């Protein structure tokens, strides 16, 4: 049995990153014994999903990284997609670099993943040039996510904003609602569906069901982050019943 230590930088009000990622990797442990995944978190204050609080949370990332460095993780993931994308196109590269520098200064060689960068990587792996997305954000923040993804070369053919500003409320949304929400989107030109462009909005229980119903690949910020974690660890990107991206073929 090999232990893989995963460091997470999460918003203080996040409920979902520390549940969906462990659930996916626990399912992988059961399907493919031999690897065990251990999680270590550092929190950054954020309660309302507003531009001001997102900027303030980003400013805490280096402090959180230094704390995680003491645990000597094998990989570090920072887990608020909109906090990165709201800062403008390409910001995930700068954010990952600053976290990496903070880790290196404390003697940690862990690779760094952002959920924003992971979502783009997941879309690239699926060769999805046109996608539809669902977000829990207010419409102006959703537009920033749309602009960010389109700047990376992926066309957003449709987007749905659920308009929930309180981050705790986002984490308490019923994922079963997504089985109806996706039907409000025009998927006629889409190569893939981003069912939750937010690591706080729960979606894992319905990812496979929606993929089966929609007839095209379905991914989320959480499944994409898991994909990148497994890739950085040099492991097969396989998680049962979590959509095509984690089917082990990309």
PDB file of C-alpha atoms in Angstrom, residues 20 24 81 85 115-135 149 154-156 178 182 185 187 190-199 201-204 206-212 214-228 241-247 250:
ATOM      1  CA  UNK A  20     -16.122  14.988  -3.239  1.00  0.00           C
ATOM      2  CA  UNK A  24     -13.743   9.820  -5.639  1.00  0.00           C
ATOM      3  CA  UNK A  81     -12.185  28.120  -9.462  1.00  0.00           C
ATOM      4  CA  UNK A  85     -10.922  33.100 -13.032  1.00  0.00           C
ATOM      5  CA  UNK A 115      -9.076  23.890 -10.058  1.00  0.00           C
ATOM      6  CA  UNK A 116      -9.183  26.595 -12.744  1.00  0.00           C
ATOM      7  CA  UNK A 117      -6.190  25.174 -14.565  1.00  0.00           C
ATOM      8  CA  UNK A 118      -7.478  21.637 -14.009  1.00  0.00           C
ATOM      9  CA  UNK A 119     -10.794  22.424 -15.700  1.00  0.00           C
ATOM     10  CA  UNK A 120      -8.971  23.730 -18.759  1.00  0.00           C
ATOM     11  CA  UNK A 121      -6.754  20.646 -18.754  1.00  0.00           C
ATOM     12  CA  UNK A 122      -9.803  18.403 -18.519  1.00  0.00           C
ATOM     13  CA  UNK A 123     -11.454  20.124 -21.468  1.00  0.00           C
ATOM     14  CA  UNK A 124      -8.218  19.756 -23.393  1.00  0.00           C
ATOM     15  CA  UNK A 125      -7.994  16.052 -22.581  1.00  0.00           C
ATOM     16  CA  UNK A 126     -11.546  15.568 -23.842  1.00  0.00           C
ATOM     17  CA  UNK A 127     -10.732  17.641 -26.948  1.00  0.00           C
ATOM     18  CA  UNK A 128     -13.833  19.689 -26.169  1.00  0.00           C
ATOM     19  CA  UNK A 129     -13.765  22.847 -28.262  1.00  0.00           C
ATOM     20  CA  UNK A 130     -17.369  23.837 -27.484  1.00  0.00           C
ATOM     21  CA  UNK A 131     -18.944  23.410 -24.052  1.00  0.00           C
ATOM     22  CA  UNK A 132     -21.943  24.414 -21.974  1.00  0.00           C
ATOM     23  CA  UNK A 133     -21.524  25.224 -18.278  1.00  0.00           C
ATOM     24  CA  UNK A 134     -23.565  25.479 -15.098  1.00  0.00           C
ATOM     25  CA  UNK A 135     -22.372  27.731 -12.279  1.00  0.00           C
ATOM     26  CA  UNK A 149     -12.524  29.703 -20.684  1.00  0.00           C
ATOM     27  CA  UNK A 154     -12.896  26.899 -25.789  1.00  0.00           C
ATOM     28  CA  UNK A 155     -16.225  28.281 -26.976  1.00  0.00           C
ATOM     29  CA  UNK A 156     -19.032  28.483 -24.421  1.00  0.00           C
ATOM     30  CA  UNK A 178     -28.578  19.395 -11.649  1.00  0.00           C
ATOM     31  CA  UNK A 182     -28.797  20.752 -17.456  1.00  0.00           C
ATOM     32  CA  UNK A 185     -29.104  24.382 -21.665  1.00  0.00           C
ATOM     33  CA  UNK A 187     -26.334  21.367 -25.985  1.00  0.00           C
ATOM     34  CA  UNK A 190     -21.615  21.201 -27.325  1.00  0.00           C
ATOM     35  CA  UNK A 191     -18.760  18.685 -27.181  1.00  0.00           C
ATOM     36  CA  UNK A 192     -19.008  18.428 -23.394  1.00  0.00           C
ATOM     37  CA  UNK A 193     -20.974  19.699 -20.402  1.00  0.00           C
ATOM     38  CA  UNK A 194     -19.373  21.291 -17.339  1.00  0.00           C
ATOM     39  CA  UNK A 195     -22.026  20.307 -14.823  1.00  0.00           C
ATOM     40  CA  UNK A 196     -20.493  22.314 -11.992  1.00  0.00           C
ATOM     41  CA  UNK A 197     -17.943  25.035 -12.769  1.00  0.00           C
ATOM     42  CA  UNK A 198     -17.360  25.342  -9.017  1.00  0.00           C
ATOM     43  CA  UNK A 199     -15.730  22.990  -6.524  1.00  0.00           C
ATOM     44  CA  UNK A 201     -21.419  23.174  -5.805  1.00  0.00           C
ATOM     45  CA  UNK A 202     -22.115  19.456  -5.154  1.00  0.00           C
ATOM     46  CA  UNK A 203     -22.398  17.368  -8.289  1.00  0.00           C
ATOM     47  CA  UNK A 204     -20.608  14.030  -7.865  1.00  0.00           C
ATOM     48  CA  UNK A 206     -25.208  12.800 -10.552  1.00  0.00           C
ATOM     49  CA  UNK A 207     -22.183  13.155 -12.865  1.00  0.00           C
ATOM     50  CA  UNK A 208     -22.489   9.711 -14.395  1.00  0.00           C
ATOM     51  CA  UNK A 209     -26.289   9.860 -14.584  1.00  0.00           C
ATOM     52  CA  UNK A 210     -26.255  13.206 -16.403  1.00  0.00           C
ATOM     53  CA  UNK A 211     -23.544  11.977 -18.768  1.00  0.00           C
ATOM     54  CA  UNK A 212     -25.695   8.958 -19.593  1.00  0.00           C
ATOM     55  CA  UNK A 214     -27.132  13.892 -22.051  1.00  0.00           C
ATOM     56  CA  UNK A 215     -25.134  11.589 -24.276  1.00  0.00           C
ATOM     57  CA  UNK A 216     -21.911  13.617 -24.131  1.00  0.00           C
ATOM     58  CA  UNK A 217     -18.950  13.842 -21.728  1.00  0.00           C
ATOM     59  CA  UNK A 218     -19.716  15.492 -18.396  1.00  0.00           C
ATOM     60  CA  UNK A 219     -17.055  16.928 -16.120  1.00  0.00           C
ATOM     61  CA  UNK A 220     -16.937  19.242 -13.137  1.00  0.00           C
ATOM     62  CA  UNK A 221     -14.341  21.385 -11.410  1.00  0.00           C
ATOM     63  CA  UNK A 222     -13.970  18.570  -8.861  1.00  0.00           C
ATOM     64  CA  UNK A 223     -13.613  15.709 -11.350  1.00  0.00           C
ATOM     65  CA  UNK A 224     -11.113  17.766 -13.361  1.00  0.00           C
ATOM     66  CA  UNK A 225      -9.102  18.494 -10.212  1.00  0.00           C
ATOM     67  CA  UNK A 226      -9.080  14.785  -9.366  1.00  0.00           C
ATOM     68  CA  UNK A 227      -7.924  14.025 -12.915  1.00  0.00           C
ATOM     69  CA  UNK A 228      -4.979  16.404 -12.507  1.00  0.00           C
ATOM     70  CA  UNK A 241     -18.860   6.267 -12.119  1.00  0.00           C
ATOM     71  CA  UNK A 242     -17.376   9.771 -12.310  1.00  0.00           C
ATOM     72  CA  UNK A 243     -17.713  10.534 -16.003  1.00  0.00           C
ATOM     73  CA  UNK A 244     -15.621   9.973 -19.118  1.00  0.00           C
ATOM     74  CA  UNK A 245     -12.692  12.153 -18.011  1.00  0.00           C
ATOM     75  CA  UNK A 246     -11.997   9.705 -15.183  1.00  0.00           C
ATOM     76  CA  UNK A 247     -12.601   6.633 -17.291  1.00  0.00           C
ATOM     77  CA  UNK A 250      -7.453  10.353 -21.391  1.00  0.00           C
TER      78      UNK A 250
END
